[in-house]
């Protein structure tokens, strides 16, 4: 991946290329971002720039053997560490021997196709949909072994460490010395979504770099480049198909989130249907029918889809609120969602959206922490039923 292939972040790319050019490469960097914003893409482009045989104009050449191998994630000096566990794809490997390498093919397939993948997409790709995961001692030992060997290509050795917040204390202790004083020409690139959870001993040894959410126009340009636009307008956003324009605005600056939603368009239709059923059941006072919708969402196999539904509800409530305030133009709804929102705008309390937002956020938070989804959605629906008409 070249810097030029990455949407937005011009100043960050320049800063990274500048560090490489001046020879002031920090041996451990911590890139922190919201899930799906592009930290992995930037880390890979940075590694590719450092390893490129013919870098020019602040970017890698994109076609030397080194660039080719990094692009395919098969460079022998590019190592990946990510959280794991035993799962449907780990075969007969014992739990204590599970390391990232066991899942490297799945990781490679996912990341080469889309370096903006979400955490939960990695969990699905390696067969851990409903399990917890972590980085264990075996992983730390393996990393110590790999980095004690000389670089195969004679240049930099890279360790892309995805989600160091999942590093167990025991494994972290094994790695501290390595991160503090890595062998020569070794570069750690940590990518985290929860910097506050990264062990202080690791955090303090890294140069940290914030990867901010992308502006809407940059998300739009990236979606347009991926075939979601028709190029009929000079503004990338204006030339996107309506569902893509909606995602560009809704994704909170995370291209990964927008891509996930667009590739799961069927889910969105299902979400519209569930949302309508849920609101109608609540408005007619039938809590039993509302819970039945909640049960279907709780039974979804993927946590990402459950979270996506909560975000969908939150966005629909925001649209309804804007319609209630006669600011329809700002709601950016597709035709079918606009219809649903318009119908509901006259029926629910104008305070409903703001009252529900903290509960929707909390539900998303607890889904990630493995709290029983059935309890979470039952509780959420109870709160919705109390608030839907409350003035
Ligand atoms: Zn090159």
CSV table of C-alpha atoms and ligand atoms in Angstrom, one decimal:
chain,number,residue,atom,x,y,z
A,1,UNK,CA,0.0,0.0,0.0
A,2,UNK,CA,1.3,3.4,-1.0
A,3,UNK,CA,0.5,6.6,0.9
A,4,UNK,CA,-1.2,7.7,-2.3
A,5,UNK,CA,-3.7,4.9,-2.0
A,6,UNK,CA,-4.9,6.1,1.4
A,7,UNK,CA,-7.8,8.5,1.6
A,8,UNK,CA,-7.1,11.8,3.4
A,9,UNK,CA,-4.5,12.3,6.1
A,10,UNK,CA,-2.1,14.4,4.0
A,11,UNK,CA,-0.4,16.0,6.9
A,12,UNK,CA,0.1,12.7,8.7
A,13,UNK,CA,1.5,11.0,5.6
A,14,UNK,CA,3.9,13.9,5.1
A,15,UNK,CA,5.0,13.6,8.8
A,16,UNK,CA,5.6,9.9,8.5
A,17,UNK,CA,7.6,10.2,5.2
A,18,UNK,CA,9.5,13.1,6.8
A,19,UNK,CA,10.5,10.9,9.8
A,20,UNK,CA,11.7,8.2,7.4
A,21,UNK,CA,13.6,10.6,5.2
A,22,UNK,CA,15.4,12.3,8.1
A,23,UNK,CA,16.3,9.0,9.7
A,24,UNK,CA,14.5,9.9,12.9
A,25,UNK,CA,12.4,6.7,13.0
A,26,UNK,CA,10.9,6.1,16.4
A,27,UNK,CA,11.4,2.4,17.2
A,28,UNK,CA,8.0,2.1,18.7
A,29,UNK,CA,4.9,4.0,17.5
A,30,UNK,CA,1.4,3.8,18.8
A,31,UNK,CA,-1.2,4.8,16.3
A,32,UNK,CA,-4.6,5.3,18.0
A,33,UNK,CA,-7.9,5.7,16.1
A,34,UNK,CA,-11.5,4.9,16.2
A,35,UNK,CA,-12.1,1.4,14.7
A,36,UNK,CA,-11.9,1.5,10.9
A,37,UNK,CA,-10.3,4.9,10.4
A,38,UNK,CA,-7.1,3.8,8.6
A,39,UNK,CA,-4.3,3.3,11.1
A,40,UNK,CA,-3.5,-0.1,9.6
A,41,UNK,CA,-3.4,1.4,6.1
A,42,UNK,CA,-1.0,4.1,7.3
A,43,UNK,CA,1.2,1.7,9.2
A,44,UNK,CA,1.5,-0.5,6.1
A,45,UNK,CA,2.2,2.4,3.8
A,46,UNK,CA,4.9,3.7,6.3
A,47,UNK,CA,6.6,0.2,6.4
A,48,UNK,CA,6.4,0.0,2.7
A,49,UNK,CA,8.0,3.4,2.3
A,50,UNK,CA,10.9,2.5,4.7
A,51,UNK,CA,11.5,-0.8,2.9
A,52,UNK,CA,11.0,0.5,-0.7
A,53,UNK,CA,14.0,0.2,-3.0
A,54,UNK,CA,13.1,3.3,-5.0
A,55,UNK,CA,11.1,5.7,-2.8
A,56,UNK,CA,10.5,9.0,-4.4
A,57,UNK,CA,8.4,12.2,-3.8
A,58,UNK,CA,7.5,11.1,-0.3
A,59,UNK,CA,6.0,7.8,-1.3
A,60,UNK,CA,7.1,4.2,-2.0
A,61,UNK,CA,7.5,3.2,-5.7
A,62,UNK,CA,4.7,0.6,-5.5
A,63,UNK,CA,6.4,-1.9,-7.9
A,64,UNK,CA,9.8,-3.0,-6.5
A,65,UNK,CA,9.9,-6.5,-5.0
A,66,UNK,CA,9.8,-5.1,-1.5
A,67,UNK,CA,6.7,-3.0,-2.2
A,68,UNK,CA,5.0,-6.0,-3.9
A,69,UNK,CA,5.6,-8.2,-0.9
A,70,UNK,CA,4.4,-5.7,1.6
A,71,UNK,CA,1.3,-5.1,-0.5
A,72,UNK,CA,0.5,-8.8,-0.4
A,73,UNK,CA,1.5,-8.9,3.3
A,74,UNK,CA,4.1,-11.7,2.5
A,75,UNK,CA,7.3,-9.7,3.2
A,76,UNK,CA,9.5,-12.0,5.3
A,77,UNK,CA,10.4,-9.1,7.7
A,78,UNK,CA,6.8,-7.9,8.2
A,79,UNK,CA,5.3,-9.6,11.2
A,80,UNK,CA,1.8,-9.3,12.6
A,81,UNK,CA,0.5,-9.8,16.1
A,82,UNK,CA,-3.2,-9.6,16.9
A,83,UNK,CA,-5.4,-11.0,19.6
A,84,UNK,CA,-6.5,-14.7,19.2
A,85,UNK,CA,-8.1,-17.6,21.0
A,86,UNK,CA,-9.1,-21.1,20.1
A,87,UNK,CA,-12.0,-21.0,17.7
A,88,UNK,CA,-13.7,-22.6,14.7
A,89,UNK,CA,-10.6,-22.2,12.6
A,90,UNK,CA,-7.8,-23.1,15.0
A,91,UNK,CA,-7.9,-26.8,14.2
A,92,UNK,CA,-6.2,-29.0,16.8
A,93,UNK,CA,-3.8,-26.3,18.1
A,94,UNK,CA,-3.9,-26.3,21.9
A,95,UNK,CA,-5.0,-23.1,23.5
A,96,UNK,CA,-1.6,-22.3,25.1
A,97,UNK,CA,0.1,-22.6,21.7
A,98,UNK,CA,-2.3,-20.3,19.8
A,99,UNK,CA,-0.4,-17.4,18.2
A,100,UNK,CA,-1.3,-15.0,15.4
A,101,UNK,CA,0.5,-17.1,12.9
A,102,UNK,CA,-2.1,-19.9,13.2
A,103,UNK,CA,-4.6,-17.4,11.6
A,104,UNK,CA,-2.2,-15.6,9.4
A,105,UNK,CA,-3.8,-16.7,6.1
A,106,UNK,CA,-7.2,-15.4,7.3
A,107,UNK,CA,-5.7,-12.2,8.5
A,108,UNK,CA,-3.9,-11.7,5.2
A,109,UNK,CA,-7.0,-12.4,3.1
A,110,UNK,CA,-9.0,-9.9,5.2
A,111,UNK,CA,-6.4,-7.1,5.3
A,112,UNK,CA,-5.2,-7.2,1.7
A,113,UNK,CA,-8.7,-6.9,0.5
A,114,UNK,CA,-9.7,-4.2,3.0
A,115,UNK,CA,-7.1,-2.7,5.4
A,116,UNK,CA,-10.0,-0.7,6.9
A,117,UNK,CA,-11.6,-3.8,8.4
A,118,UNK,CA,-13.3,-3.5,11.8
A,119,UNK,CA,-12.2,-5.4,14.9
A,120,UNK,CA,-15.2,-7.6,14.7
A,121,UNK,CA,-14.6,-8.4,11.1
A,122,UNK,CA,-11.2,-9.8,12.2
A,123,UNK,CA,-12.9,-11.8,14.9
A,124,UNK,CA,-15.3,-13.3,12.3
A,125,UNK,CA,-12.5,-13.9,9.8
A,126,UNK,CA,-10.5,-16.0,12.3
A,127,UNK,CA,-13.6,-17.8,13.6
A,128,UNK,CA,-14.1,-16.2,17.0
A,129,UNK,CA,-17.5,-14.5,16.5
A,130,UNK,CA,-18.8,-14.9,20.0
A,131,UNK,CA,-15.6,-15.6,22.0
A,132,UNK,CA,-13.3,-13.3,23.8
A,133,UNK,CA,-9.7,-12.9,22.7
A,134,UNK,CA,-6.3,-11.8,23.9
A,135,UNK,CA,-2.6,-11.8,23.3
A,136,UNK,CA,-1.0,-14.6,25.3
A,137,UNK,CA,2.5,-15.6,26.6
A,138,UNK,CA,3.1,-17.9,23.6
A,139,UNK,CA,2.7,-15.0,21.3
A,140,UNK,CA,5.3,-12.9,23.3
A,141,UNK,CA,7.7,-15.8,23.2
A,142,UNK,CA,7.3,-16.2,19.5
A,143,UNK,CA,7.9,-12.5,18.9
A,144,UNK,CA,11.1,-12.7,21.0
A,145,UNK,CA,12.3,-15.6,18.9
A,146,UNK,CA,11.5,-14.0,15.6
A,147,UNK,CA,13.1,-10.7,16.5
A,148,UNK,CA,16.3,-12.4,17.8
A,149,UNK,CA,16.9,-13.6,14.2
A,150,UNK,CA,18.5,-11.3,11.7
A,151,UNK,CA,16.4,-9.6,9.2
A,152,UNK,CA,15.8,-11.8,6.1
A,153,UNK,CA,16.0,-9.0,3.5
A,154,UNK,CA,18.8,-7.2,5.4
A,155,UNK,CA,16.7,-4.1,6.0
A,156,UNK,CA,14.0,-3.1,8.5
A,157,UNK,CA,12.0,-5.6,10.6
A,158,UNK,CA,8.5,-4.6,11.2
A,159,UNK,CA,6.0,-5.7,13.9
A,160,UNK,CA,2.5,-4.5,13.3
A,161,UNK,CA,0.8,-5.1,16.6
A,162,UNK,CA,-3.0,-4.8,16.2
A,163,UNK,CA,-4.9,-4.1,19.5
A,164,UNK,CA,-2.1,-4.0,22.2
A,165,UNK,CA,-4.9,-3.3,24.7
A,166,UNK,CA,-5.6,-7.0,24.6
A,167,UNK,CA,-2.1,-7.8,25.7
A,168,UNK,CA,-2.1,-9.8,29.0
A,169,UNK,CA,0.1,-8.6,31.8
A,170,UNK,CA,2.3,-11.7,31.7
A,171,UNK,CA,2.8,-11.5,28.0
A,172,UNK,CA,3.4,-7.7,28.3
A,173,UNK,CA,6.1,-8.3,30.9
A,174,UNK,CA,7.9,-10.5,28.5
A,175,UNK,CA,7.8,-7.9,25.8
A,176,UNK,CA,8.7,-4.8,27.7
A,177,UNK,CA,12.4,-5.0,27.3
A,178,UNK,CA,12.0,-5.7,23.6
A,179,UNK,CA,9.8,-2.7,23.1
A,180,UNK,CA,12.2,-0.5,25.1
A,181,UNK,CA,15.3,-1.6,23.4
A,182,UNK,CA,14.4,-3.4,20.2
A,183,UNK,CA,17.2,-5.0,18.1
A,184,UNK,CA,18.6,-2.6,15.5
A,185,UNK,CA,16.3,-1.6,12.6
A,186,UNK,CA,13.3,-3.0,14.3
A,187,UNK,CA,10.1,-1.0,14.2
A,188,UNK,CA,7.0,-1.7,16.4
A,189,UNK,CA,3.8,-0.2,15.0
A,190,UNK,CA,1.0,-0.6,17.6
A,191,UNK,CA,-2.5,0.1,16.5
A,192,UNK,CA,-5.1,0.6,19.2
A,193,UNK,CA,-8.8,1.6,19.5
A,194,UNK,CA,-8.6,2.1,23.2
A,195,UNK,CA,-5.4,3.9,24.1
A,196,UNK,CA,-6.5,4.3,27.7
A,197,UNK,CA,-6.4,0.5,28.0
A,198,UNK,CA,-2.9,0.0,26.7
A,199,UNK,CA,-0.6,-0.9,29.6
A,200,UNK,CA,1.2,2.2,30.7
A,201,UNK,CA,4.5,0.4,30.5
A,202,UNK,CA,4.0,-0.1,26.8
A,203,UNK,CA,2.3,3.2,26.1
A,204,UNK,CA,5.1,5.2,27.7
A,205,UNK,CA,7.7,3.5,25.5
A,206,UNK,CA,6.0,4.5,22.3
A,207,UNK,CA,5.7,7.7,20.3
A,208,UNK,CA,2.0,8.1,20.0
A,209,UNK,CA,0.2,9.4,16.9
A,210,UNK,CA,-3.5,10.2,16.8
A,211,UNK,CA,-5.3,9.1,13.6
A,212,UNK,CA,-8.4,11.4,13.7
A,213,UNK,CA,-11.7,10.5,12.1
A,214,UNK,CA,-11.8,11.3,8.3
A,215,UNK,CA,-13.8,14.4,7.2
A,216,UNK,CA,-17.0,13.5,5.3
A,217,UNK,CA,-15.5,14.6,1.9
A,218,UNK,CA,-12.5,12.2,2.4
A,219,UNK,CA,-14.8,9.3,3.2
A,220,UNK,CA,-16.9,10.2,0.1
A,221,UNK,CA,-13.8,10.4,-2.1
A,222,UNK,CA,-12.7,6.9,-0.8
A,223,UNK,CA,-16.2,5.5,-1.4
A,224,UNK,CA,-16.3,7.0,-4.9
A,225,UNK,CA,-12.9,5.4,-5.7
A,226,UNK,CA,-14.4,2.1,-4.7
A,227,UNK,CA,-17.2,2.4,-7.2
A,228,UNK,CA,-20.0,3.9,-5.0
A,229,UNK,CA,-20.3,7.0,-7.0
A,230,UNK,CA,-21.0,8.0,-10.6
A,231,UNK,CA,-18.5,10.9,-10.8
A,232,UNK,CA,-21.2,13.2,-12.2
A,233,UNK,CA,-20.4,16.0,-9.8
A,234,UNK,CA,-17.1,17.7,-8.8
A,235,UNK,CA,-18.0,17.1,-5.2
A,236,UNK,CA,-17.3,13.4,-4.3
A,237,UNK,CA,-20.2,13.5,-1.8
A,238,UNK,CA,-22.7,14.8,-4.3
A,239,UNK,CA,-21.8,12.2,-6.8
A,240,UNK,CA,-22.2,9.2,-4.4
A,241,UNK,CA,-25.3,6.9,-4.7
A,242,UNK,CA,-27.8,7.9,-2.0
A,243,UNK,CA,-27.1,5.0,0.3
A,244,UNK,CA,-23.3,5.6,0.1
A,245,UNK,CA,-23.8,9.4,0.7
A,246,UNK,CA,-25.8,8.5,3.8
A,247,UNK,CA,-23.1,6.2,5.1
A,248,UNK,CA,-20.4,8.8,4.4
A,249,UNK,CA,-22.2,11.1,6.7
A,250,UNK,CA,-23.2,8.5,9.2
A,251,UNK,CA,-20.0,6.6,9.7
A,252,UNK,CA,-18.3,9.1,12.1
A,253,UNK,CA,-15.3,9.4,9.9
A,254,UNK,CA,-14.6,5.7,9.9
A,255,UNK,CA,-14.2,4.5,6.3
A,256,UNK,CA,-14.2,0.9,7.7
A,257,UNK,CA,-17.7,1.4,9.2
A,258,UNK,CA,-19.1,2.9,6.0
A,259,UNK,CA,-17.7,0.1,3.9
A,260,UNK,CA,-19.0,-2.5,6.3
A,261,UNK,CA,-22.5,-1.0,6.2
A,262,UNK,CA,-22.5,-0.7,2.4
A,263,UNK,CA,-21.3,-4.2,1.8
A,264,UNK,CA,-24.1,-5.5,4.1
A,265,UNK,CA,-26.9,-3.6,2.4
A,266,UNK,CA,-29.3,-6.5,3.0
A,267,UNK,CA,-28.8,-5.9,6.7
A,268,UNK,CA,-29.8,-2.3,6.3
A,269,UNK,CA,-33.1,-3.3,4.7
A,270,UNK,CA,-33.6,-5.8,7.6
A,271,UNK,CA,-32.8,-3.0,10.1
A,272,UNK,CA,-35.4,-0.7,8.5
A,273,UNK,CA,-38.0,-3.5,8.9
A,274,UNK,CA,-37.0,-4.2,12.5
A,275,UNK,CA,-36.9,-0.6,13.4
A,276,UNK,CA,-40.4,0.0,12.0
A,277,UNK,CA,-41.8,-3.1,13.8
A,278,UNK,CA,-40.1,-2.0,17.0
A,279,UNK,CA,-41.4,1.5,17.0
A,280,UNK,CA,-45.0,0.4,15.9
A,281,UNK,CA,-45.0,-2.1,18.7
A,282,UNK,CA,-43.9,0.5,21.3
A,283,UNK,CA,-46.4,3.0,20.1
A,284,UNK,CA,-49.2,0.6,20.3
A,285,UNK,CA,-48.1,-0.4,23.8
A,286,UNK,CA,-47.3,-4.0,22.9
A,287,UNK,CA,-44.2,-4.7,24.9
A,288,UNK,CA,-44.4,-8.4,24.0
A,289,UNK,CA,-44.1,-7.6,20.3
A,290,UNK,CA,-41.3,-5.2,20.9
A,291,UNK,CA,-39.3,-7.8,22.9
A,292,UNK,CA,-39.9,-10.2,20.0
A,293,UNK,CA,-38.0,-7.8,17.7
A,294,UNK,CA,-35.3,-7.5,20.4
A,295,UNK,CA,-34.9,-11.3,20.6
A,296,UNK,CA,-34.2,-11.4,16.9
A,297,UNK,CA,-31.5,-8.8,17.2
A,298,UNK,CA,-30.0,-10.5,20.2
A,299,UNK,CA,-29.9,-13.8,18.3
A,300,UNK,CA,-27.8,-12.3,15.4
A,301,UNK,CA,-24.5,-14.3,15.1
A,302,UNK,CA,-22.4,-11.2,14.8
A,303,UNK,CA,-21.8,-8.6,17.5
A,304,UNK,CA,-20.9,-6.1,14.8
A,305,UNK,CA,-24.4,-6.4,13.3
A,306,UNK,CA,-26.0,-5.9,16.8
A,307,UNK,CA,-23.8,-2.8,17.2
A,308,UNK,CA,-24.7,-1.6,13.7
A,309,UNK,CA,-28.4,-1.9,14.6
A,310,UNK,CA,-27.9,0.3,17.6
A,311,UNK,CA,-26.1,2.9,15.5
A,312,UNK,CA,-28.9,2.6,12.9
A,313,UNK,CA,-31.5,3.3,15.5
A,314,UNK,CA,-29.6,6.2,16.8
A,315,UNK,CA,-29.3,7.7,13.3
A,316,UNK,CA,-33.0,7.1,12.6
A,317,UNK,CA,-34.0,8.9,15.9
A,318,UNK,CA,-31.7,11.8,15.0
A,319,UNK,CA,-33.4,12.0,11.6
A,320,UNK,CA,-36.8,12.0,13.2
A,321,UNK,CA,-35.7,14.7,15.6
A,322,UNK,CA,-34.5,16.9,12.8
A,323,UNK,CA,-37.9,16.4,11.0
A,324,UNK,CA,-39.7,17.4,14.2
A,325,UNK,CA,-37.6,20.6,14.3
A,326,UNK,CA,-38.5,21.3,10.6
A,327,UNK,CA,-34.8,20.8,9.6
A,328,UNK,CA,-35.5,18.0,7.2
A,329,UNK,CA,-32.8,19.0,4.8
A,330,UNK,CA,-30.2,18.1,7.4
A,331,UNK,CA,-31.4,14.6,7.9
A,332,UNK,CA,-30.0,13.2,4.7
A,333,UNK,CA,-32.4,10.3,4.6
A,334,UNK,CA,-32.7,7.9,1.6
A,335,UNK,CA,-36.3,7.8,0.3
A,336,UNK,CA,-37.5,4.7,2.2
A,337,UNK,CA,-35.9,5.9,5.5
A,338,UNK,CA,-37.3,9.4,5.0
A,339,UNK,CA,-40.8,7.9,4.7
A,340,UNK,CA,-40.4,5.9,7.9
A,341,UNK,CA,-39.1,8.9,9.8
A,342,UNK,CA,-41.7,11.3,8.5
A,343,UNK,CA,-44.5,8.9,9.6
A,344,UNK,CA,-43.0,8.6,13.1
A,345,UNK,CA,-42.1,12.2,13.6
A,346,UNK,CA,-45.7,13.1,14.5
A,347,UNK,CA,-46.1,10.3,16.9
A,348,UNK,CA,-43.1,10.3,19.3
A,349,UNK,CA,-41.8,12.7,21.9
A,350,UNK,CA,-39.3,15.3,20.5
A,351,UNK,CA,-37.1,14.4,23.5
A,352,UNK,CA,-37.0,10.7,22.7
A,353,UNK,CA,-33.8,10.9,20.6
A,354,UNK,CA,-31.7,12.7,23.1
A,355,UNK,CA,-33.0,10.6,26.0
A,356,UNK,CA,-32.3,7.3,24.2
A,357,UNK,CA,-28.8,8.2,23.0
A,358,UNK,CA,-26.9,7.4,26.2
A,359,UNK,CA,-28.7,4.0,26.4
A,360,UNK,CA,-27.9,3.2,22.8
A,361,UNK,CA,-24.2,4.1,23.4
A,362,UNK,CA,-24.2,1.9,26.6
A,363,UNK,CA,-25.7,-1.0,24.7
A,364,UNK,CA,-22.9,-0.8,22.1
A,365,UNK,CA,-20.4,-0.6,24.9
A,366,UNK,CA,-21.7,-3.7,26.6
A,367,UNK,CA,-22.1,-5.7,23.4
A,368,UNK,CA,-18.3,-5.4,23.0
A,369,UNK,CA,-17.9,-6.6,26.6
A,370,UNK,CA,-19.8,-9.8,26.2
A,371,UNK,CA,-22.8,-9.0,28.4
A,372,UNK,CA,-25.8,-11.2,27.5
A,373,UNK,CA,-27.3,-9.6,24.4
A,374,UNK,CA,-30.8,-10.8,25.3
A,375,UNK,CA,-30.6,-8.9,28.6
A,376,UNK,CA,-29.1,-5.8,26.9
A,377,UNK,CA,-31.8,-5.6,24.2
A,378,UNK,CA,-34.7,-6.3,26.6
A,379,UNK,CA,-33.4,-3.5,28.9
A,380,UNK,CA,-33.0,-1.1,25.9
A,381,UNK,CA,-36.5,-1.8,24.8
A,382,UNK,CA,-37.9,-1.3,28.3
A,383,UNK,CA,-36.3,2.1,28.3
A,384,UNK,CA,-37.6,2.9,24.9
A,385,UNK,CA,-41.1,2.0,25.9
A,386,UNK,CA,-40.9,4.3,29.0
A,387,UNK,CA,-39.6,7.3,27.0
A,388,UNK,CA,-41.3,7.1,23.6
A,389,UNK,CA,-44.2,9.4,24.5
A,390,UNK,CA,-42.8,11.0,27.7
A,391,UNK,CA,-42.9,14.8,27.4
B,1,LIG,ZN1,9.2,0.1,-3.9
